[in-house]
PDB file of C-alpha atoms in Angstrom:
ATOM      1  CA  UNK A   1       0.000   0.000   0.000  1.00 91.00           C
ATOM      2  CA  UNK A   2       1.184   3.028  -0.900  1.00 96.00           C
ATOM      3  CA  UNK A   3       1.534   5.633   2.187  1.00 97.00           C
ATOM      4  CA  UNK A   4       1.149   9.573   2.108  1.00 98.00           C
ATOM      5  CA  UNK A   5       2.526  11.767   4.645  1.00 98.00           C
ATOM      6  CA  UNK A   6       1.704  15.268   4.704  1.00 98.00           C
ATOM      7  CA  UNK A   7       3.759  17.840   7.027  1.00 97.00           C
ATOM      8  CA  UNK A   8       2.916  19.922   8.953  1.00 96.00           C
ATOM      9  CA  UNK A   9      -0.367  18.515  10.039  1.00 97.00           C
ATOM     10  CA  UNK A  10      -1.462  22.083  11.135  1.00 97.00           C
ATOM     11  CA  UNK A  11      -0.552  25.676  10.176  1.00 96.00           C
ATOM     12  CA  UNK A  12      -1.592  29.152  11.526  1.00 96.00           C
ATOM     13  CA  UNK A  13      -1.171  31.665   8.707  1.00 95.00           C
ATOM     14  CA  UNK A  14      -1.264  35.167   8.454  1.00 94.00           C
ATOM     15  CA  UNK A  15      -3.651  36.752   5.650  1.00 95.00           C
ATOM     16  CA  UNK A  16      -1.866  38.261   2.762  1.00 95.00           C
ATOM     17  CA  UNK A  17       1.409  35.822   3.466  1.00 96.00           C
ATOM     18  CA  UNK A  18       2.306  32.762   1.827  1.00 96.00           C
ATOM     19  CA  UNK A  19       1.915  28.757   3.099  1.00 97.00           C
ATOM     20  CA  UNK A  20       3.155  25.800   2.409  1.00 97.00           C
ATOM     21  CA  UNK A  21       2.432  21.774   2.715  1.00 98.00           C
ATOM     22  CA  UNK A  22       4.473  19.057   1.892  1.00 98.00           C
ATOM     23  CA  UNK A  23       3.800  15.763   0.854  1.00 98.00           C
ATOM     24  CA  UNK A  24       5.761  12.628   0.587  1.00 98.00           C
ATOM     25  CA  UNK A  25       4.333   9.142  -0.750  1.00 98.00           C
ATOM     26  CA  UNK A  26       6.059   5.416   0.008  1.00 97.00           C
ATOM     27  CA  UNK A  27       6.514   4.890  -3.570  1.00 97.00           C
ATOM     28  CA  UNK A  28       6.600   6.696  -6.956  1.00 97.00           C
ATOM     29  CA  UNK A  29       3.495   8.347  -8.090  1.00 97.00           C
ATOM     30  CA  UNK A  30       4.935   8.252 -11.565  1.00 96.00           C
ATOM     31  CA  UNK A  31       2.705   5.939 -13.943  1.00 94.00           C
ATOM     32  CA  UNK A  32       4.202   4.201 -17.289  1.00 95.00           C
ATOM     33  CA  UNK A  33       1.720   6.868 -19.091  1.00 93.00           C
ATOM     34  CA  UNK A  34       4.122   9.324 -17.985  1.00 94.00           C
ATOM     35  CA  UNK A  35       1.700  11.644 -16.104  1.00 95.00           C
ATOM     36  CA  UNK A  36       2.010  11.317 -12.057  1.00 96.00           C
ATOM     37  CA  UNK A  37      -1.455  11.150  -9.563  1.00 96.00           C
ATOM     38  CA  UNK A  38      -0.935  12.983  -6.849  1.00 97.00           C
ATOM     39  CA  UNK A  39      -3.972  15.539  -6.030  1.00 98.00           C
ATOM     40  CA  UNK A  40      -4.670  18.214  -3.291  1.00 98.00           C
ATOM     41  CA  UNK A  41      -8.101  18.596  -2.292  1.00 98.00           C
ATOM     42  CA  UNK A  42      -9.281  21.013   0.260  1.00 98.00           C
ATOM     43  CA  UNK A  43     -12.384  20.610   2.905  1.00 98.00           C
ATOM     44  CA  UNK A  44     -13.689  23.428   4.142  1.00 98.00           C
ATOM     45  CA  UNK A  45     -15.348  23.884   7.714  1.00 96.00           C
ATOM     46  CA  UNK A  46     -18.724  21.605   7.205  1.00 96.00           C
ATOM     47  CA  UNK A  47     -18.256  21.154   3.232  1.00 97.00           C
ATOM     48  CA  UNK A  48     -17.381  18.074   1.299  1.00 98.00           C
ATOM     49  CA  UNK A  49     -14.147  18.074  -0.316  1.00 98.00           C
ATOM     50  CA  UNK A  50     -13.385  19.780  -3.010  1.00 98.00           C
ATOM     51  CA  UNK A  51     -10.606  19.158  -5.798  1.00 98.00           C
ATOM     52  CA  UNK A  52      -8.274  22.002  -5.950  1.00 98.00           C
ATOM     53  CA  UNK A  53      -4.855  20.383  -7.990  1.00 98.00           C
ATOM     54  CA  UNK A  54      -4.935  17.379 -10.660  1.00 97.00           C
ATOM     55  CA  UNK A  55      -1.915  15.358 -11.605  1.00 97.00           C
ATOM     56  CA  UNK A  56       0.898  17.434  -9.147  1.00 97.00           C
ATOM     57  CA  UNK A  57       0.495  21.051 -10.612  1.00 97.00           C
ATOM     58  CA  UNK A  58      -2.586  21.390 -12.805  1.00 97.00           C
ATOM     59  CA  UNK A  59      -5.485  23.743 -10.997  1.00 97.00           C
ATOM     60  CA  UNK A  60      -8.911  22.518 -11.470  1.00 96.00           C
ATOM     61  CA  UNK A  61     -11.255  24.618 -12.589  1.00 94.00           C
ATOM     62  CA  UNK A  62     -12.418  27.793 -10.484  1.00 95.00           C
ATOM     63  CA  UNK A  63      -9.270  27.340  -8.516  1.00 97.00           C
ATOM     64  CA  UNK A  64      -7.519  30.637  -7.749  1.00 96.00           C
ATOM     65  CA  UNK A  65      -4.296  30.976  -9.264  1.00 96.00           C
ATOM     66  CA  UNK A  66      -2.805  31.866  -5.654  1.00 97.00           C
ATOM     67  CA  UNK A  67      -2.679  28.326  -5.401  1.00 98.00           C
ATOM     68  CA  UNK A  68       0.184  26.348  -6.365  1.00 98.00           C
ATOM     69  CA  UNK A  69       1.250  22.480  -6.923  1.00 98.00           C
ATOM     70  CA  UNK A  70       4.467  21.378  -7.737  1.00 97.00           C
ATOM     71  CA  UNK A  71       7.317  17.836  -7.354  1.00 97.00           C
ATOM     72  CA  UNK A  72       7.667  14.887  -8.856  1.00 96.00           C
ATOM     73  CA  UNK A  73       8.534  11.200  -7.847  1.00 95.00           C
ATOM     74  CA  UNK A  74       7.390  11.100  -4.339  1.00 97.00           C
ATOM     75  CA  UNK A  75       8.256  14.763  -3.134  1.00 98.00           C
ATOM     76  CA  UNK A  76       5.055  17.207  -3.668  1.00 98.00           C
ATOM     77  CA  UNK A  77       4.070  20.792  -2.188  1.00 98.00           C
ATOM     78  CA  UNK A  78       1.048  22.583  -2.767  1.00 98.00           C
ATOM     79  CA  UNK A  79       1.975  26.502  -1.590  1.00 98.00           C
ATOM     80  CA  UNK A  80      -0.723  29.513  -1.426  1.00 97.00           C
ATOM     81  CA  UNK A  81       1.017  32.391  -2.538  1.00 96.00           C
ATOM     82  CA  UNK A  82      -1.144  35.181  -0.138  1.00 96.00           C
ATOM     83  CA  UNK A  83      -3.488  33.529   2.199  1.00 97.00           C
ATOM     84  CA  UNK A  84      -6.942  34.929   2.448  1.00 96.00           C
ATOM     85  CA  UNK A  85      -9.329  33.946   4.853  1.00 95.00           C
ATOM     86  CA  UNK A  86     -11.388  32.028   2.713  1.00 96.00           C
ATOM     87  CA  UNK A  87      -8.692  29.326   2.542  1.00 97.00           C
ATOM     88  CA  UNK A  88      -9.056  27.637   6.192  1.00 97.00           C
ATOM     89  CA  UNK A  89      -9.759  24.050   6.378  1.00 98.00           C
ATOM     90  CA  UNK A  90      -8.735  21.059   5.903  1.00 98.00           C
ATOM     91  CA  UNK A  91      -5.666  20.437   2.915  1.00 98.00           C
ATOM     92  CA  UNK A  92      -5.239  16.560   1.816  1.00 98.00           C
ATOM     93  CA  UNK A  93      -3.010  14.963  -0.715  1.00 98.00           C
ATOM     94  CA  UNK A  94      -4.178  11.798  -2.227  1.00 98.00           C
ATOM     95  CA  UNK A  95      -2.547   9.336  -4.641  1.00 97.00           C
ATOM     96  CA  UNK A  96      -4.265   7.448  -7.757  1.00 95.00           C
ATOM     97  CA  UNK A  97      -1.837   6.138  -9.347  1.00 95.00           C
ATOM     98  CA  UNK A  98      -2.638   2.407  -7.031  1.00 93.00           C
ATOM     99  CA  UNK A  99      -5.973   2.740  -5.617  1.00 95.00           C
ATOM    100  CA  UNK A 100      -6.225   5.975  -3.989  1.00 96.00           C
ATOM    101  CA  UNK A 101      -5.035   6.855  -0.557  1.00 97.00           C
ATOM    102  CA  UNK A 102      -5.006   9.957   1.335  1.00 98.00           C
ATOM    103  CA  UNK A 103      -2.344  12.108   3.663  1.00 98.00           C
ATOM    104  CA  UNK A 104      -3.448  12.610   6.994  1.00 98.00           C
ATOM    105  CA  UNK A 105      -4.948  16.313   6.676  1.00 98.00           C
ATOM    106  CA  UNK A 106      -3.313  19.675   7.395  1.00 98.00           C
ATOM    107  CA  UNK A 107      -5.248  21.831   8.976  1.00 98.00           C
ATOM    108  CA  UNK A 108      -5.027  25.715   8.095  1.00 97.00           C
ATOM    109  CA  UNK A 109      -6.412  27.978  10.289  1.00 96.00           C
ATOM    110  CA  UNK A 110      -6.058  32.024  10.039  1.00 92.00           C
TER     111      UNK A 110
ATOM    112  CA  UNK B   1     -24.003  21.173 -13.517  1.00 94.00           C
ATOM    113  CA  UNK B   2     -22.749  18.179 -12.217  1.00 96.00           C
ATOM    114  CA  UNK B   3     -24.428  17.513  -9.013  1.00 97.00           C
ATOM    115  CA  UNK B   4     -24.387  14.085  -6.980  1.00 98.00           C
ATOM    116  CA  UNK B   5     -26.953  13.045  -3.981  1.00 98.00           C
ATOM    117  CA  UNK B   6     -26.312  10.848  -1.511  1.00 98.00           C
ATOM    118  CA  UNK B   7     -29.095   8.976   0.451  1.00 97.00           C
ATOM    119  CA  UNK B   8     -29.515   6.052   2.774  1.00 97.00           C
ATOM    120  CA  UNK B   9     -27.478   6.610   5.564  1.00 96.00           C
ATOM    121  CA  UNK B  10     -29.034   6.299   9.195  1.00 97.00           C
ATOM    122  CA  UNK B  11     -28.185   4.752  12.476  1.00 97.00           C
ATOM    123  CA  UNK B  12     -27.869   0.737  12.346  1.00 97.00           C
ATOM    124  CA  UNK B  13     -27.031  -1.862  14.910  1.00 97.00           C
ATOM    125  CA  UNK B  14     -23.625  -3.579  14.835  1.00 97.00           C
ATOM    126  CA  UNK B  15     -23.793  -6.752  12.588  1.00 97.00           C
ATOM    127  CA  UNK B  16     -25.894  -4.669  10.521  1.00 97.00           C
ATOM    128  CA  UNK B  17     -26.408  -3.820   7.059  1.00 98.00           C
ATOM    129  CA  UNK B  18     -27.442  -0.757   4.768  1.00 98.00           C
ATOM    130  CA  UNK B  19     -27.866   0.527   1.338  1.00 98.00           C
ATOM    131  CA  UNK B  20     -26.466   3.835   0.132  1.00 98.00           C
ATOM    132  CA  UNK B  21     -27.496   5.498  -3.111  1.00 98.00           C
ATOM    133  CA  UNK B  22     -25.961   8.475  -5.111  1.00 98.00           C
ATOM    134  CA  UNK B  23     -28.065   9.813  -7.687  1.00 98.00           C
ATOM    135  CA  UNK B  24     -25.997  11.843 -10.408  1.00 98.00           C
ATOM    136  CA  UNK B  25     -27.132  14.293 -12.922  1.00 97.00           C
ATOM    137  CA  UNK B  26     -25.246  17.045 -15.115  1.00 96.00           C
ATOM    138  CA  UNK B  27     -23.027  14.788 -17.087  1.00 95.00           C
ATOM    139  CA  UNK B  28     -22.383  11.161 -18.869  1.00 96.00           C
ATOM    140  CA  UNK B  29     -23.015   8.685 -15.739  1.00 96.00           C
ATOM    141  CA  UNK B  30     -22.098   6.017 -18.076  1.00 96.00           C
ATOM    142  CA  UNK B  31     -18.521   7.440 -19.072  1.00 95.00           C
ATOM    143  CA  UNK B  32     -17.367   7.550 -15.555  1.00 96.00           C
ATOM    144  CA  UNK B  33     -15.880   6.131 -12.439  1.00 96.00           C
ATOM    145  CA  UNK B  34     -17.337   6.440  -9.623  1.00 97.00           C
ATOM    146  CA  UNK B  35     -16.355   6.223  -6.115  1.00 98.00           C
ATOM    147  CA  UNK B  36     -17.303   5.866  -2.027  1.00 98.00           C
ATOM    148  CA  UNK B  37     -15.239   7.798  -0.050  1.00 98.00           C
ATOM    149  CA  UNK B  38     -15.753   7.804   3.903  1.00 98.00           C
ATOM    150  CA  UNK B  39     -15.035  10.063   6.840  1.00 98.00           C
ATOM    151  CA  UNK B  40     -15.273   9.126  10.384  1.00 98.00           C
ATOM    152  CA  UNK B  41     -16.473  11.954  12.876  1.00 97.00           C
ATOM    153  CA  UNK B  42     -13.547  14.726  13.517  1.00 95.00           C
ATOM    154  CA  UNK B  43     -10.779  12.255  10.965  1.00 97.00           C
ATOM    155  CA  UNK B  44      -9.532  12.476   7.852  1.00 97.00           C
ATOM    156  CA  UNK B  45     -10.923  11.055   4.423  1.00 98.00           C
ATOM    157  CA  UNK B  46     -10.766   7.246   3.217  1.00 98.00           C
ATOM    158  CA  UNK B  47     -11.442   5.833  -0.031  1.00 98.00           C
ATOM    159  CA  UNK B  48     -13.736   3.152   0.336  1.00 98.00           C
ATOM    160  CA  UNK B  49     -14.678   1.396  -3.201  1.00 98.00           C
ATOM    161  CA  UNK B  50     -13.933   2.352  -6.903  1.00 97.00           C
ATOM    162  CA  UNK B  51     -16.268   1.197  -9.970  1.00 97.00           C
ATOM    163  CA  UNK B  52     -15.716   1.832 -13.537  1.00 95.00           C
ATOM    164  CA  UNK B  53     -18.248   3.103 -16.019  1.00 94.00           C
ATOM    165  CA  UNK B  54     -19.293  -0.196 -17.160  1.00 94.00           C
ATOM    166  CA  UNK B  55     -19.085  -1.504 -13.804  1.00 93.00           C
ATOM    167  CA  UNK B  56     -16.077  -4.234 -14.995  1.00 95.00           C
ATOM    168  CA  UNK B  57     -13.440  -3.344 -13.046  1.00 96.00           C
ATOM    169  CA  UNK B  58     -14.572  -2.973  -9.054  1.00 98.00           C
ATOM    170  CA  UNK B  59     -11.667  -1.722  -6.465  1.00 97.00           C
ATOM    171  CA  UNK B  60     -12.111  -2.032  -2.574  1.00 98.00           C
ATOM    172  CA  UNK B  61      -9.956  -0.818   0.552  1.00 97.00           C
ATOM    173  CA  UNK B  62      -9.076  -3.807   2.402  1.00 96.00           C
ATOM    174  CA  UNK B  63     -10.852  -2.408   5.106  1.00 97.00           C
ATOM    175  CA  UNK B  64     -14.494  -3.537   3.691  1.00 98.00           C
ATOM    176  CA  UNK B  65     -13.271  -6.181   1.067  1.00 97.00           C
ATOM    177  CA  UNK B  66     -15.699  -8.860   1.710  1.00 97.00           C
ATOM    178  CA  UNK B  67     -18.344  -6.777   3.350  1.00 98.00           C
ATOM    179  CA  UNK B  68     -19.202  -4.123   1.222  1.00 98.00           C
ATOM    180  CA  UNK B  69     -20.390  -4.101  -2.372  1.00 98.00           C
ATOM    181  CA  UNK B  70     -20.402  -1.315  -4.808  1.00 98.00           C
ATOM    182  CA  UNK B  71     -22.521  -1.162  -7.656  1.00 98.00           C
ATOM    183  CA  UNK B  72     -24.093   1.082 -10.041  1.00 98.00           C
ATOM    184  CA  UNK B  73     -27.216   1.262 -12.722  1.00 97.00           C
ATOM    185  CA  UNK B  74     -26.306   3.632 -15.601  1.00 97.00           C
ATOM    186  CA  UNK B  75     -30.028   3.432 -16.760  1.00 97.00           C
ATOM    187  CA  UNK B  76     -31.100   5.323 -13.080  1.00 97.00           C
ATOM    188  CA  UNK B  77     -27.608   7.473 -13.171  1.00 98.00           C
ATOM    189  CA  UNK B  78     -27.515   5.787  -9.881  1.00 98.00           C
ATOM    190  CA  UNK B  79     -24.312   4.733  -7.751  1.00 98.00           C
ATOM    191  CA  UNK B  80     -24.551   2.375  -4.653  1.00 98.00           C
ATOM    192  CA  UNK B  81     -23.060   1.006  -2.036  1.00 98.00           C
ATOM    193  CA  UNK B  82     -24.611  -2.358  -0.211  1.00 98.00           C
ATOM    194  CA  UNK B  83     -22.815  -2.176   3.745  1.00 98.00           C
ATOM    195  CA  UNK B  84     -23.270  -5.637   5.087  1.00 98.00           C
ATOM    196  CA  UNK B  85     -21.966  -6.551   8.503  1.00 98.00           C
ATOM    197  CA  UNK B  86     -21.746  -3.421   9.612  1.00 98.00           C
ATOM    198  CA  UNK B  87     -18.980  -2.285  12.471  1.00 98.00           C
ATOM    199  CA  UNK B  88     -18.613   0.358  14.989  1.00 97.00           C
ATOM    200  CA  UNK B  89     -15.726   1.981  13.247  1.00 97.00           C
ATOM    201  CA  UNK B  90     -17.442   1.945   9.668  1.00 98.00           C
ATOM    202  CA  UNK B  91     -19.497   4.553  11.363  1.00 98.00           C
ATOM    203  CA  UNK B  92     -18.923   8.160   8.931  1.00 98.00           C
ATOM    204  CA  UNK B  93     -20.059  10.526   6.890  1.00 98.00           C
ATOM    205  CA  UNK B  94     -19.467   8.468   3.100  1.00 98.00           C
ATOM    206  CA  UNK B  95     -19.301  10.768  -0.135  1.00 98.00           C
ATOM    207  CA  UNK B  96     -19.800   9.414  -3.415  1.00 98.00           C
ATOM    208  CA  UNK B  97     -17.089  11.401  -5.817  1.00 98.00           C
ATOM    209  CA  UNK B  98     -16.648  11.165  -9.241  1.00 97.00           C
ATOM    210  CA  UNK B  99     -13.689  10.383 -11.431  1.00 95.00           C
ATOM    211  CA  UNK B 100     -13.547  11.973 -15.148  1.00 91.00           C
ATOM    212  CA  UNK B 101     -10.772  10.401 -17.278  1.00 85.00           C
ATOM    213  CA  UNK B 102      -7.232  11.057 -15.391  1.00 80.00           C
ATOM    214  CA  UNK B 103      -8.913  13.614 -12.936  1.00 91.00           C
ATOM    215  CA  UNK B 104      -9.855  11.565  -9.611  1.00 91.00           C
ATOM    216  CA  UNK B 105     -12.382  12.787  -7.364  1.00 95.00           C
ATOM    217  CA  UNK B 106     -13.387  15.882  -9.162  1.00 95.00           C
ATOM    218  CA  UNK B 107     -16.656  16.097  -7.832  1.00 97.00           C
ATOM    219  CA  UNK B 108     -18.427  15.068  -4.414  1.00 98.00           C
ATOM    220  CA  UNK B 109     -21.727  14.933  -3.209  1.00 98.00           C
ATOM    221  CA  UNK B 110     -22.967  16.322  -0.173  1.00 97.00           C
ATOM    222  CA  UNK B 111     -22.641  12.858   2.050  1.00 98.00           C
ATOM    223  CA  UNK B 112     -24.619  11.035   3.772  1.00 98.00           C
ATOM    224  CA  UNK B 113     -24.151   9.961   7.565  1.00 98.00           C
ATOM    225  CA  UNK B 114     -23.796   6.086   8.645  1.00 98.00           C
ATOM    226  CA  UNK B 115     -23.838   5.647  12.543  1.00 98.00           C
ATOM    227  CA  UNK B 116     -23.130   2.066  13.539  1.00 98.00           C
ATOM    228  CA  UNK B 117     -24.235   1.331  17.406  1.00 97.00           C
ATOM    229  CA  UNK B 118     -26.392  -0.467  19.419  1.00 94.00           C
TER     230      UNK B 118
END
């Protein structure tokens, strides 16, 4: 099984600064199609999910370009260029590349 | 507008069983995967089952191989999950979540609460 390990698991950030979260898998994330699964979703207070970054670095749509993926391998960081209040919850990564499996949460808070 | 509805959660006795439903609307049910996610109260998110379009290819964690079942009926745009011998700690909040070609989990529904106690 392929673990995910997301660091730190909780952040207090300052509006109009930057933030960061790293994420490390067990194995590669790297498929034989050449594209690599790993995804940041954030869940804000009392809302589902909600996809914010597709294969390491691509924004879904209606994503705010503040909002940042980037690594390869097994080595990922999803960084928020200026905080803004609206951006508190809950950040996960998640792996498809076998299955899916998800980091344990970082939780933003202003 | 792609919307998904979860239904069928409720409080059930241990040894239990239940039926979930997610009814989809706003795109091609048939085209995509579709998924069970879970959450138990204040943790973080597990993927529960996986199904592909056709319903041929059927993933499950190994925490509810053998006791769940995931299924789906294109004709309804319906996605379900059958929860037989039902434990404390399968008790969460489960979200049904699509998957649409390479992007997983692109949309969720609003999920649907499963409390498992006697």
């Amino acid at each position: 099984d392929i673990v995910m390990t997301q660091t730190p698991l909780s952040l207090s950030v300052t509006p109009g600064q930057p933030a960061s979260i790293s994420c490390k898998s067990s194995q590669s994330l790297l498929h034989s199609d050449g594209r690599t699964y790993l995804y940041w979703y954030l869940q804000k207070p009392g809302q589902s999910p909600q996809l914010l970054i597709y294969e390491v670095s691509s924004r879904f749509s209606g994503v705010p370009d503040r909002f940042s993926g980037s690594g390869s391998g097994t080595d990922f960081t999803l960084k928020i260029s200026r905080v803004e209040a609206e951006d508190v919850g809950v950040y996960y990564c998640m792996q498809g590349i076998r299955l899916k499996t998800f980091g344990q949460g970082t939780k933003v808070e202003i | 507008e792609v919307q998904l509805v979860e239904s069928g959660g409720g409080l059930v006795q241990p040894g239990g069983s239940l039926r979930l439903s997610c009814a989809a609307s706003g795109f091609t049910f048939s085209t995509c995967s579709m998924n069970w996610v879970r959450q138990a109260p204040g943790k973080g998110l597990e993927w529960v089952s996986s199904i592909s379009g056709n319903g041929d290819y059927i993933y499950y964690a190994d925490s509810v191989k053998g006791r769940f079942t995931i299924y789906r009926d294109n004709a309804k745009n319906s996605l379900y999950l059958q929860m037989n011998s039902l434990r404390a700690d399968d008790t969460a909040v489960y979200y049904c979540a699509r998957d649409q070609q390479v992007v997983d989990l692109d949309y969720w529904g609003q999920g649907t609460l499963v409390s498992v106690s006697s």
